């Protein structure tokens, strides 16, 4: 979600009373990384929000880079004022630097690109050429480690290692730090000043109090559903491609519909951590013959029409 869209979202949430006591808002780093640059009028509509921000260690290299980057960006975009390079931009820079290091390790090998043999059901991707030194370059990149602008750069099984995160709370006229989290130590109050990877555990459970929506200091109970409450209707897309995210299949032995995939697993995992039961049913967005009933826009629009209470899938949200 972009900062502009999140600003509109919380303005509307405040307008309809969803920033009052009893509500809980938790944001991921895609939005929280930009909180520090948001205007006070925007933060005023986000009072009580809790979020996760990617922690980037402040170094002299980072300070110098940001100064040069802002100067160049301002020259190229004079109409945009006070815009900073966020953690995703820093990671992109580190990724390009890592690739350059990997190319140096491979040496002076020729990177001639050869066209692959197109398959019968070829796509536009088959028109791209591939280098025979690709696997060697991948191995070199996997073994590349260095201290980048965004922190330690290290890949494991092709994935960047988890970052240190800062838990922040929007209250008053700004954003306050509540705690830090790393995969090694979990939640702590402060980071060791001499080594960013070593956390102080002296006050591990003495965290800064969180101010929740409506000025509440105690943790809201959340949505308390009566035992006779209706089951939520969760719409899911019916698709033939990228079924690793969502797959809808008819189980002939039980005459039921099985809904599986990464997006489904994430949804179920989120429900498991709730302190209350949330009954639901997956409803495929399909025609009577089992094929898709429309586009992703059509699927999301069903929430507006109140045909579904929510939708789950590989869905992007854009302002319109």
PDB file of C-alpha atoms in Angstrom:
ATOM      1  CA  UNK A   1       0.000   0.000   0.000  1.00  0.00           C
ATOM      2  CA  UNK A   2       1.374   3.419  -0.950  1.00  0.00           C
ATOM      3  CA  UNK A   3       1.668   6.238   1.629  1.00  0.00           C
ATOM      4  CA  UNK A   4      -0.960   8.201  -0.300  1.00  0.00           C
ATOM      5  CA  UNK A   5      -3.449   5.317  -0.219  1.00  0.00           C
ATOM      6  CA  UNK A   6      -2.812   4.609   3.467  1.00  0.00           C
ATOM      7  CA  UNK A   7      -3.414   8.290   4.263  1.00  0.00           C
ATOM      8  CA  UNK A   8      -6.800   8.125   2.539  1.00  0.00           C
ATOM      9  CA  UNK A   9      -7.623   4.818   4.238  1.00  0.00           C
ATOM     10  CA  UNK A  10      -7.083   6.130   7.770  1.00  0.00           C
ATOM     11  CA  UNK A  11      -8.847   9.402   7.059  1.00  0.00           C
ATOM     12  CA  UNK A  12     -11.902   7.366   6.049  1.00  0.00           C
ATOM     13  CA  UNK A  13     -11.458   4.986   9.017  1.00  0.00           C
ATOM     14  CA  UNK A  14     -11.479   7.928  11.411  1.00  0.00           C
ATOM     15  CA  UNK A  15     -14.498   9.420   9.667  1.00  0.00           C
ATOM     16  CA  UNK A  16     -16.588   6.257  10.168  1.00  0.00           C
ATOM     17  CA  UNK A  17     -15.442   5.719  13.755  1.00  0.00           C
ATOM     18  CA  UNK A  18     -12.959   2.889  13.280  1.00  0.00           C
ATOM     19  CA  UNK A  19     -10.142   4.710  15.133  1.00  0.00           C
ATOM     20  CA  UNK A  20     -11.991   4.602  18.465  1.00  0.00           C
ATOM     21  CA  UNK A  21     -11.584   2.321  21.491  1.00  0.00           C
ATOM     22  CA  UNK A  22     -11.806  -1.392  20.772  1.00  0.00           C
ATOM     23  CA  UNK A  23     -10.182  -1.230  17.339  1.00  0.00           C
ATOM     24  CA  UNK A  24      -6.668  -2.447  16.564  1.00  0.00           C
ATOM     25  CA  UNK A  25      -4.592  -1.448  13.543  1.00  0.00           C
ATOM     26  CA  UNK A  26      -1.273  -3.174  12.814  1.00  0.00           C
ATOM     27  CA  UNK A  27       0.730  -2.084   9.765  1.00  0.00           C
ATOM     28  CA  UNK A  28       3.601  -3.779   7.945  1.00  0.00           C
ATOM     29  CA  UNK A  29       6.830  -2.049   6.962  1.00  0.00           C
ATOM     30  CA  UNK A  30       5.522  -1.142   3.498  1.00  0.00           C
ATOM     31  CA  UNK A  31       3.604   1.721   5.131  1.00  0.00           C
ATOM     32  CA  UNK A  32       5.487   2.180   8.409  1.00  0.00           C
ATOM     33  CA  UNK A  33       8.796   2.882   6.656  1.00  0.00           C
ATOM     34  CA  UNK A  34       7.196   6.125   5.438  1.00  0.00           C
ATOM     35  CA  UNK A  35       5.512   7.232   8.680  1.00  0.00           C
ATOM     36  CA  UNK A  36       8.381   9.520   9.642  1.00  0.00           C
ATOM     37  CA  UNK A  37       7.855  11.625   6.513  1.00  0.00           C
ATOM     38  CA  UNK A  38       4.058  11.946   6.829  1.00  0.00           C
ATOM     39  CA  UNK A  39       2.465  15.254   7.744  1.00  0.00           C
ATOM     40  CA  UNK A  40       0.983  15.785  11.221  1.00  0.00           C
ATOM     41  CA  UNK A  41      -2.548  15.989   9.801  1.00  0.00           C
ATOM     42  CA  UNK A  42      -2.109  12.453   8.411  1.00  0.00           C
ATOM     43  CA  UNK A  43      -0.648  11.108  11.657  1.00  0.00           C
ATOM     44  CA  UNK A  44      -3.564  12.667  13.525  1.00  0.00           C
ATOM     45  CA  UNK A  45      -5.924  10.261  11.749  1.00  0.00           C
ATOM     46  CA  UNK A  46      -3.658   7.298  12.635  1.00  0.00           C
ATOM     47  CA  UNK A  47      -3.566   7.718  16.422  1.00  0.00           C
ATOM     48  CA  UNK A  48      -3.034   4.375  18.179  1.00  0.00           C
ATOM     49  CA  UNK A  49      -1.729   2.521  15.126  1.00  0.00           C
ATOM     50  CA  UNK A  50       0.953  -0.093  15.807  1.00  0.00           C
ATOM     51  CA  UNK A  51       3.450  -0.936  13.097  1.00  0.00           C
ATOM     52  CA  UNK A  52       6.592  -2.783  12.118  1.00  0.00           C
ATOM     53  CA  UNK A  53       9.478  -0.820  10.603  1.00  0.00           C
ATOM     54  CA  UNK A  54      12.657  -2.231   9.093  1.00  0.00           C
ATOM     55  CA  UNK A  55      15.541  -1.129  11.297  1.00  0.00           C
ATOM     56  CA  UNK A  56      18.476   0.249   9.308  1.00  0.00           C
ATOM     57  CA  UNK A  57      21.727   0.843  11.246  1.00  0.00           C
ATOM     58  CA  UNK A  58      22.949   4.437  10.899  1.00  0.00           C
ATOM     59  CA  UNK A  59      26.454   4.485   9.465  1.00  0.00           C
ATOM     60  CA  UNK A  60      28.675   7.143   7.913  1.00  0.00           C
ATOM     61  CA  UNK A  61      28.337   5.407   4.534  1.00  0.00           C
ATOM     62  CA  UNK A  62      24.548   5.552   4.763  1.00  0.00           C
ATOM     63  CA  UNK A  63      24.551   9.216   5.796  1.00  0.00           C
ATOM     64  CA  UNK A  64      26.827  10.193   2.900  1.00  0.00           C
ATOM     65  CA  UNK A  65      24.813   8.128   0.423  1.00  0.00           C
ATOM     66  CA  UNK A  66      21.504   9.691   1.476  1.00  0.00           C
ATOM     67  CA  UNK A  67      22.946  13.202   1.148  1.00  0.00           C
ATOM     68  CA  UNK A  68      24.165  12.491  -2.388  1.00  0.00           C
ATOM     69  CA  UNK A  69      20.959  10.672  -3.317  1.00  0.00           C
ATOM     70  CA  UNK A  70      18.674  13.494  -2.111  1.00  0.00           C
ATOM     71  CA  UNK A  71      20.789  16.075  -3.912  1.00  0.00           C
ATOM     72  CA  UNK A  72      20.624  14.148  -7.191  1.00  0.00           C
ATOM     73  CA  UNK A  73      16.924  13.341  -6.771  1.00  0.00           C
ATOM     74  CA  UNK A  74      16.116  16.998  -6.139  1.00  0.00           C
ATOM     75  CA  UNK A  75      17.961  17.987  -9.313  1.00  0.00           C
ATOM     76  CA  UNK A  76      16.070  15.391 -11.365  1.00  0.00           C
ATOM     77  CA  UNK A  77      12.691  16.079  -9.694  1.00  0.00           C
ATOM     78  CA  UNK A  78      12.582  19.748  -8.619  1.00  0.00           C
ATOM     79  CA  UNK A  79       8.803  19.622  -8.053  1.00  0.00           C
ATOM     80  CA  UNK A  80       9.103  16.936  -5.337  1.00  0.00           C
ATOM     81  CA  UNK A  81      10.236  18.314  -1.994  1.00  0.00           C
ATOM     82  CA  UNK A  82      11.904  16.455   0.906  1.00  0.00           C
ATOM     83  CA  UNK A  83      11.804  12.921  -0.523  1.00  0.00           C
ATOM     84  CA  UNK A  84      14.128  10.316   0.972  1.00  0.00           C
ATOM     85  CA  UNK A  85      15.399   6.928  -0.192  1.00  0.00           C
ATOM     86  CA  UNK A  86      13.577   4.286   1.851  1.00  0.00           C
ATOM     87  CA  UNK A  87      14.800   0.849   2.926  1.00  0.00           C
ATOM     88  CA  UNK A  88      13.544  -0.766  -0.288  1.00  0.00           C
ATOM     89  CA  UNK A  89      15.688   1.624  -2.315  1.00  0.00           C
ATOM     90  CA  UNK A  90      18.671   0.867  -0.077  1.00  0.00           C
ATOM     91  CA  UNK A  91      18.136  -2.870  -0.552  1.00  0.00           C
ATOM     92  CA  UNK A  92      17.932  -2.393  -4.304  1.00  0.00           C
ATOM     93  CA  UNK A  93      21.290  -0.590  -4.180  1.00  0.00           C
ATOM     94  CA  UNK A  94      22.774  -3.402  -2.058  1.00  0.00           C
ATOM     95  CA  UNK A  95      21.388  -6.012  -4.473  1.00  0.00           C
ATOM     96  CA  UNK A  96      23.008  -4.269  -7.449  1.00  0.00           C
ATOM     97  CA  UNK A  97      26.284  -4.017  -5.534  1.00  0.00           C
ATOM     98  CA  UNK A  98      26.092  -7.738  -4.636  1.00  0.00           C
ATOM     99  CA  UNK A  99      25.516  -8.639  -8.276  1.00  0.00           C
ATOM    100  CA  UNK A 100      28.556  -6.574  -9.301  1.00  0.00           C
ATOM    101  CA  UNK A 101      30.677  -8.419  -6.725  1.00  0.00           C
ATOM    102  CA  UNK A 102      29.395 -11.759  -8.002  1.00  0.00           C
ATOM    103  CA  UNK A 103      30.268 -10.833 -11.596  1.00  0.00           C
ATOM    104  CA  UNK A 104      33.809  -9.985 -10.470  1.00  0.00           C
ATOM    105  CA  UNK A 105      34.098 -13.368  -8.760  1.00  0.00           C
ATOM    106  CA  UNK A 106      33.022 -15.193 -11.910  1.00  0.00           C
ATOM    107  CA  UNK A 107      35.893 -13.491 -13.693  1.00  0.00           C
ATOM    108  CA  UNK A 108      36.352 -12.649 -17.345  1.00  0.00           C
ATOM    109  CA  UNK A 109      34.015 -15.356 -18.570  1.00  0.00           C
ATOM    110  CA  UNK A 110      32.032 -14.504 -21.664  1.00  0.00           C
ATOM    111  CA  UNK A 111      28.410 -13.729 -20.876  1.00  0.00           C
ATOM    112  CA  UNK A 112      27.165 -14.431 -24.379  1.00  0.00           C
ATOM    113  CA  UNK A 113      23.423 -14.969 -24.335  1.00  0.00           C
ATOM    114  CA  UNK A 114      21.826 -17.806 -26.242  1.00  0.00           C
ATOM    115  CA  UNK A 115      18.176 -18.192 -27.134  1.00  0.00           C
ATOM    116  CA  UNK A 116      16.497 -21.187 -25.538  1.00  0.00           C
ATOM    117  CA  UNK A 117      14.503 -23.724 -27.498  1.00  0.00           C
ATOM    118  CA  UNK A 118      10.885 -22.546 -27.436  1.00  0.00           C
ATOM    119  CA  UNK A 119       8.324 -25.001 -26.151  1.00  0.00           C
ATOM    120  CA  UNK A 120       5.003 -25.740 -27.784  1.00  0.00           C
ATOM    121  CA  UNK A 121       3.128 -23.574 -25.268  1.00  0.00           C
ATOM    122  CA  UNK A 122       5.742 -20.841 -25.353  1.00  0.00           C
ATOM    123  CA  UNK A 123       5.224 -17.394 -23.859  1.00  0.00           C
ATOM    124  CA  UNK A 124       6.977 -14.072 -24.317  1.00  0.00           C
ATOM    125  CA  UNK A 125       9.460 -15.157 -21.633  1.00  0.00           C
ATOM    126  CA  UNK A 126      10.836 -17.723 -24.069  1.00  0.00           C
ATOM    127  CA  UNK A 127      12.096 -14.899 -26.284  1.00  0.00           C
ATOM    128  CA  UNK A 128      14.641 -13.904 -23.629  1.00  0.00           C
ATOM    129  CA  UNK A 129      18.160 -15.214 -24.050  1.00  0.00           C
ATOM    130  CA  UNK A 130      20.069 -16.936 -21.240  1.00  0.00           C
ATOM    131  CA  UNK A 131      23.783 -17.103 -20.445  1.00  0.00           C
ATOM    132  CA  UNK A 132      25.472 -20.461 -20.001  1.00  0.00           C
ATOM    133  CA  UNK A 133      27.339 -18.911 -17.066  1.00  0.00           C
ATOM    134  CA  UNK A 134      24.087 -18.172 -15.252  1.00  0.00           C
ATOM    135  CA  UNK A 135      24.386 -21.066 -12.739  1.00  0.00           C
ATOM    136  CA  UNK A 136      27.971 -20.029 -11.928  1.00  0.00           C
ATOM    137  CA  UNK A 137      26.843 -16.457 -11.353  1.00  0.00           C
ATOM    138  CA  UNK A 138      24.004 -17.655  -9.114  1.00  0.00           C
ATOM    139  CA  UNK A 139      26.462 -19.616  -6.946  1.00  0.00           C
ATOM    140  CA  UNK A 140      28.759 -16.605  -6.666  1.00  0.00           C
ATOM    141  CA  UNK A 141      25.847 -14.366  -5.685  1.00  0.00           C
ATOM    142  CA  UNK A 142      24.641 -16.888  -3.081  1.00  0.00           C
ATOM    143  CA  UNK A 143      28.073 -16.797  -1.417  1.00  0.00           C
ATOM    144  CA  UNK A 144      28.367 -13.001  -1.458  1.00  0.00           C
ATOM    145  CA  UNK A 145      28.219 -11.351   1.965  1.00  0.00           C
ATOM    146  CA  UNK A 146      29.028  -7.775   2.940  1.00  0.00           C
ATOM    147  CA  UNK A 147      27.831  -4.922   5.134  1.00  0.00           C
ATOM    148  CA  UNK A 148      25.551  -2.901   2.876  1.00  0.00           C
ATOM    149  CA  UNK A 149      23.670   0.354   3.268  1.00  0.00           C
ATOM    150  CA  UNK A 150      20.565  -1.453   4.591  1.00  0.00           C
ATOM    151  CA  UNK A 151      22.563  -3.724   6.897  1.00  0.00           C
ATOM    152  CA  UNK A 152      24.191  -7.125   6.541  1.00  0.00           C
ATOM    153  CA  UNK A 153      23.703  -8.619   3.070  1.00  0.00           C
ATOM    154  CA  UNK A 154      23.597 -12.408   3.161  1.00  0.00           C
ATOM    155  CA  UNK A 155      21.550 -14.923   1.182  1.00  0.00           C
ATOM    156  CA  UNK A 156      20.374 -18.314   2.385  1.00  0.00           C
ATOM    157  CA  UNK A 157      18.546 -20.600  -0.025  1.00  0.00           C
ATOM    158  CA  UNK A 158      18.302 -17.605  -2.352  1.00  0.00           C
ATOM    159  CA  UNK A 159      16.550 -15.429   0.247  1.00  0.00           C
ATOM    160  CA  UNK A 160      17.821 -12.322   2.016  1.00  0.00           C
ATOM    161  CA  UNK A 161      18.159 -13.042   5.721  1.00  0.00           C
ATOM    162  CA  UNK A 162      15.510 -11.550   8.039  1.00  0.00           C
ATOM    163  CA  UNK A 163      16.078  -8.014   9.222  1.00  0.00           C
ATOM    164  CA  UNK A 164      15.896  -6.400  12.609  1.00  0.00           C
ATOM    165  CA  UNK A 165      12.506  -4.741  13.008  1.00  0.00           C
ATOM    166  CA  UNK A 166      11.416  -1.788  15.113  1.00  0.00           C
ATOM    167  CA  UNK A 167       7.947  -1.830  16.666  1.00  0.00           C
ATOM    168  CA  UNK A 168       6.497   1.696  16.562  1.00  0.00           C
ATOM    169  CA  UNK A 169       3.351   3.370  17.840  1.00  0.00           C
ATOM    170  CA  UNK A 170       1.641   6.460  16.418  1.00  0.00           C
ATOM    171  CA  UNK A 171       0.622   8.763  19.262  1.00  0.00           C
ATOM    172  CA  UNK A 172       0.534  12.480  19.847  1.00  0.00           C
ATOM    173  CA  UNK A 173       2.149  14.380  16.993  1.00  0.00           C
ATOM    174  CA  UNK A 174       4.626  11.726  15.994  1.00  0.00           C
ATOM    175  CA  UNK A 175       5.838   8.128  16.039  1.00  0.00           C
ATOM    176  CA  UNK A 176       7.486   6.517  19.077  1.00  0.00           C
ATOM    177  CA  UNK A 177       9.612   3.381  19.306  1.00  0.00           C
ATOM    178  CA  UNK A 178       8.180   0.600  21.456  1.00  0.00           C
ATOM    179  CA  UNK A 179      10.657  -2.243  21.037  1.00  0.00           C
ATOM    180  CA  UNK A 180      12.877  -4.137  18.598  1.00  0.00           C
ATOM    181  CA  UNK A 181      12.571  -7.656  17.198  1.00  0.00           C
ATOM    182  CA  UNK A 182      15.045 -10.051  15.596  1.00  0.00           C
ATOM    183  CA  UNK A 183      14.683 -13.739  14.682  1.00  0.00           C
ATOM    184  CA  UNK A 184      17.509 -14.606  17.111  1.00  0.00           C
ATOM    185  CA  UNK A 185      16.260 -12.946  20.281  1.00  0.00           C
ATOM    186  CA  UNK A 186      12.634 -12.026  19.757  1.00  0.00           C
ATOM    187  CA  UNK A 187      11.322  -8.829  21.371  1.00  0.00           C
ATOM    188  CA  UNK A 188      13.655  -6.516  23.330  1.00  0.00           C
ATOM    189  CA  UNK A 189      13.513  -2.908  24.476  1.00  0.00           C
ATOM    190  CA  UNK A 190      16.861  -1.660  23.156  1.00  0.00           C
ATOM    191  CA  UNK A 191      19.605  -2.618  20.739  1.00  0.00           C
ATOM    192  CA  UNK A 192      23.188  -2.881  21.923  1.00  0.00           C
ATOM    193  CA  UNK A 193      24.940   0.284  20.780  1.00  0.00           C
ATOM    194  CA  UNK A 194      28.240  -1.460  20.018  1.00  0.00           C
ATOM    195  CA  UNK A 195      26.907  -4.258  17.847  1.00  0.00           C
ATOM    196  CA  UNK A 196      23.599  -4.050  16.001  1.00  0.00           C
ATOM    197  CA  UNK A 197      23.296  -7.846  15.859  1.00  0.00           C
ATOM    198  CA  UNK A 198      23.567  -8.305  19.650  1.00  0.00           C
ATOM    199  CA  UNK A 199      20.517  -7.331  21.667  1.00  0.00           C
ATOM    200  CA  UNK A 200      20.301  -6.289  25.296  1.00  0.00           C
ATOM    201  CA  UNK A 201      17.990  -8.578  27.260  1.00  0.00           C
ATOM    202  CA  UNK A 202      18.148  -6.743  30.587  1.00  0.00           C
ATOM    203  CA  UNK A 203      14.698  -5.200  30.115  1.00  0.00           C
ATOM    204  CA  UNK A 204      13.233  -7.739  27.717  1.00  0.00           C
ATOM    205  CA  UNK A 205       9.734  -7.608  29.120  1.00  0.00           C
ATOM    206  CA  UNK A 206       9.718  -3.999  30.320  1.00  0.00           C
ATOM    207  CA  UNK A 207       8.536  -2.493  27.034  1.00  0.00           C
ATOM    208  CA  UNK A 208       7.294   1.045  26.464  1.00  0.00           C
ATOM    209  CA  UNK A 209       3.484   1.252  26.945  1.00  0.00           C
ATOM    210  CA  UNK A 210       1.417   1.277  23.756  1.00  0.00           C
ATOM    211  CA  UNK A 211      -1.357   3.803  23.243  1.00  0.00           C
ATOM    212  CA  UNK A 212      -4.154   2.083  21.290  1.00  0.00           C
ATOM    213  CA  UNK A 213      -6.905   3.770  19.234  1.00  0.00           C
ATOM    214  CA  UNK A 214      -9.135   5.968  21.365  1.00  0.00           C
ATOM    215  CA  UNK A 215      -6.315   6.587  23.868  1.00  0.00           C
ATOM    216  CA  UNK A 216      -6.720   3.133  25.434  1.00  0.00           C
ATOM    217  CA  UNK A 217      -3.689   1.907  27.421  1.00  0.00           C
ATOM    218  CA  UNK A 218      -4.835  -1.689  27.895  1.00  0.00           C
ATOM    219  CA  UNK A 219      -4.759  -4.135  25.000  1.00  0.00           C
ATOM    220  CA  UNK A 220      -8.152  -4.168  23.224  1.00  0.00           C
ATOM    221  CA  UNK A 221      -9.985  -7.485  23.380  1.00  0.00           C
ATOM    222  CA  UNK A 222     -10.708  -7.431  19.685  1.00  0.00           C
ATOM    223  CA  UNK A 223     -13.874  -8.401  17.903  1.00  0.00           C
ATOM    224  CA  UNK A 224     -15.972 -10.558  20.225  1.00  0.00           C
ATOM    225  CA  UNK A 225     -18.182 -12.755  18.056  1.00  0.00           C
ATOM    226  CA  UNK A 226     -21.270 -14.362  19.587  1.00  0.00           C
ATOM    227  CA  UNK A 227     -21.412 -18.151  19.377  1.00  0.00           C
ATOM    228  CA  UNK A 228     -24.479 -17.926  17.171  1.00  0.00           C
ATOM    229  CA  UNK A 229     -22.897 -15.356  14.846  1.00  0.00           C
ATOM    230  CA  UNK A 230     -22.971 -15.865  11.102  1.00  0.00           C
ATOM    231  CA  UNK A 231     -20.055 -17.481   9.284  1.00  0.00           C
ATOM    232  CA  UNK A 232     -17.986 -15.107   7.193  1.00  0.00           C
ATOM    233  CA  UNK A 233     -18.082 -15.571   3.428  1.00  0.00           C
ATOM    234  CA  UNK A 234     -14.496 -15.407   2.139  1.00  0.00           C
ATOM    235  CA  UNK A 235     -14.265 -15.088  -1.633  1.00  0.00           C
ATOM    236  CA  UNK A 236     -11.371 -16.776  -3.435  1.00  0.00           C
ATOM    237  CA  UNK A 237     -10.343 -16.510  -7.104  1.00  0.00           C
ATOM    238  CA  UNK A 238     -10.676 -19.425  -9.501  1.00  0.00           C
ATOM    239  CA  UNK A 239      -7.571 -19.471 -11.691  1.00  0.00           C
ATOM    240  CA  UNK A 240      -5.543 -21.665 -14.017  1.00  0.00           C
ATOM    241  CA  UNK A 241      -2.164 -19.938 -13.523  1.00  0.00           C
ATOM    242  CA  UNK A 242      -0.073 -19.319 -10.390  1.00  0.00           C
ATOM    243  CA  UNK A 243      -2.094 -21.871  -8.452  1.00  0.00           C
ATOM    244  CA  UNK A 244       0.656 -21.980  -5.836  1.00  0.00           C
ATOM    245  CA  UNK A 245      -1.056 -18.907  -4.359  1.00  0.00           C
ATOM    246  CA  UNK A 246      -4.665 -20.107  -4.559  1.00  0.00           C
ATOM    247  CA  UNK A 247      -5.959 -23.396  -5.956  1.00  0.00           C
ATOM    248  CA  UNK A 248      -9.628 -24.373  -6.049  1.00  0.00           C
ATOM    249  CA  UNK A 249     -10.305 -28.065  -6.705  1.00  0.00           C
ATOM    250  CA  UNK A 250     -13.378 -30.256  -6.492  1.00  0.00           C
ATOM    251  CA  UNK A 251     -12.994 -33.214  -4.119  1.00  0.00           C
ATOM    252  CA  UNK A 252     -15.060 -35.931  -5.773  1.00  0.00           C
ATOM    253  CA  UNK A 253     -14.779 -38.351  -2.853  1.00  0.00           C
ATOM    254  CA  UNK A 254     -16.380 -35.910  -0.378  1.00  0.00           C
ATOM    255  CA  UNK A 255     -18.299 -33.780  -2.905  1.00  0.00           C
ATOM    256  CA  UNK A 256     -16.702 -30.680  -1.381  1.00  0.00           C
ATOM    257  CA  UNK A 257     -14.430 -27.956  -2.688  1.00  0.00           C
ATOM    258  CA  UNK A 258     -10.802 -27.846  -1.493  1.00  0.00           C
ATOM    259  CA  UNK A 259      -9.130 -24.423  -1.383  1.00  0.00           C
ATOM    260  CA  UNK A 260      -5.350 -24.487  -0.887  1.00  0.00           C
ATOM    261  CA  UNK A 261      -2.249 -22.403  -1.593  1.00  0.00           C
ATOM    262  CA  UNK A 262       0.173 -19.915  -0.049  1.00  0.00           C
ATOM    263  CA  UNK A 263      -2.393 -17.114   0.327  1.00  0.00           C
ATOM    264  CA  UNK A 264      -4.793 -19.532   2.019  1.00  0.00           C
ATOM    265  CA  UNK A 265      -2.069 -20.715   4.417  1.00  0.00           C
ATOM    266  CA  UNK A 266      -1.255 -17.109   5.382  1.00  0.00           C
ATOM    267  CA  UNK A 267      -4.941 -16.357   5.994  1.00  0.00           C
ATOM    268  CA  UNK A 268      -5.397 -19.430   8.187  1.00  0.00           C
ATOM    269  CA  UNK A 269      -2.167 -18.721  10.100  1.00  0.00           C
ATOM    270  CA  UNK A 270      -3.395 -15.195  10.860  1.00  0.00           C
ATOM    271  CA  UNK A 271      -6.684 -16.554  12.205  1.00  0.00           C
ATOM    272  CA  UNK A 272      -4.887 -19.048  14.441  1.00  0.00           C
ATOM    273  CA  UNK A 273      -3.229 -16.272  16.466  1.00  0.00           C
ATOM    274  CA  UNK A 274      -6.534 -14.520  17.177  1.00  0.00           C
ATOM    275  CA  UNK A 275      -7.753 -14.903  20.779  1.00  0.00           C
ATOM    276  CA  UNK A 276     -11.235 -15.816  19.529  1.00  0.00           C
ATOM    277  CA  UNK A 277     -12.870 -18.091  16.999  1.00  0.00           C
ATOM    278  CA  UNK A 278     -13.712 -16.672  13.574  1.00  0.00           C
ATOM    279  CA  UNK A 279     -15.975 -19.066  11.645  1.00  0.00           C
ATOM    280  CA  UNK A 280     -15.759 -18.735   7.872  1.00  0.00           C
ATOM    281  CA  UNK A 281     -16.356 -20.488   4.575  1.00  0.00           C
ATOM    282  CA  UNK A 282     -14.308 -20.173   1.382  1.00  0.00           C
ATOM    283  CA  UNK A 283     -16.581 -19.297  -1.541  1.00  0.00           C
ATOM    284  CA  UNK A 284     -15.012 -19.716  -5.015  1.00  0.00           C
ATOM    285  CA  UNK A 285     -15.737 -16.775  -7.332  1.00  0.00           C
ATOM    286  CA  UNK A 286     -16.976 -19.045 -10.100  1.00  0.00           C
ATOM    287  CA  UNK A 287     -19.739 -19.608 -12.598  1.00  0.00           C
ATOM    288  CA  UNK A 288     -22.042 -22.676 -12.338  1.00  0.00           C
ATOM    289  CA  UNK A 289     -19.676 -24.582 -14.671  1.00  0.00           C
ATOM    290  CA  UNK A 290     -16.752 -23.994 -12.266  1.00  0.00           C
ATOM    291  CA  UNK A 291     -14.848 -21.451 -14.364  1.00  0.00           C
ATOM    292  CA  UNK A 292     -13.864 -18.006 -13.118  1.00  0.00           C
ATOM    293  CA  UNK A 293     -16.722 -15.535 -12.765  1.00  0.00           C
ATOM    294  CA  UNK A 294     -14.607 -12.512 -13.629  1.00  0.00           C
ATOM    295  CA  UNK A 295     -11.448 -10.522 -13.092  1.00  0.00           C
ATOM    296  CA  UNK A 296      -9.727  -9.711  -9.816  1.00  0.00           C
ATOM    297  CA  UNK A 297     -11.421  -6.305  -9.928  1.00  0.00           C
ATOM    298  CA  UNK A 298     -14.772  -8.084 -10.195  1.00  0.00           C
ATOM    299  CA  UNK A 299     -13.831 -10.284  -7.229  1.00  0.00           C
ATOM    300  CA  UNK A 300     -12.869  -7.368  -4.979  1.00  0.00           C
ATOM    301  CA  UNK A 301     -16.009  -5.491  -6.045  1.00  0.00           C
ATOM    302  CA  UNK A 302     -18.087  -8.295  -4.535  1.00  0.00           C
ATOM    303  CA  UNK A 303     -16.996  -7.069  -1.085  1.00  0.00           C
ATOM    304  CA  UNK A 304     -18.472  -3.667  -1.898  1.00  0.00           C
ATOM    305  CA  UNK A 305     -21.670  -5.389  -3.044  1.00  0.00           C
ATOM    306  CA  UNK A 306     -21.660  -7.348   0.268  1.00  0.00           C
ATOM    307  CA  UNK A 307     -21.662 -10.667  -1.580  1.00  0.00           C
ATOM    308  CA  UNK A 308     -18.411 -11.498   0.276  1.00  0.00           C
ATOM    309  CA  UNK A 309     -17.235 -10.328   3.684  1.00  0.00           C
ATOM    310  CA  UNK A 310     -13.617 -10.477   2.499  1.00  0.00           C
ATOM    311  CA  UNK A 311     -11.479 -11.945  -0.267  1.00  0.00           C
ATOM    312  CA  UNK A 312      -8.239 -13.909  -0.036  1.00  0.00           C
ATOM    313  CA  UNK A 313      -5.714 -14.355  -2.825  1.00  0.00           C
ATOM    314  CA  UNK A 314      -2.744 -12.823  -4.649  1.00  0.00           C
ATOM    315  CA  UNK A 315      -4.533  -9.474  -4.859  1.00  0.00           C
ATOM    316  CA  UNK A 316      -3.069  -5.971  -5.174  1.00  0.00           C
ATOM    317  CA  UNK A 317      -4.842  -2.873  -3.916  1.00  0.00           C
ATOM    318  CA  UNK A 318      -4.595   0.422  -5.755  1.00  0.00           C
ATOM    319  CA  UNK A 319      -6.240   3.794  -5.286  1.00  0.00           C
ATOM    320  CA  UNK A 320      -8.764   4.614  -7.973  1.00  0.00           C
TER     321      UNK A 320
END
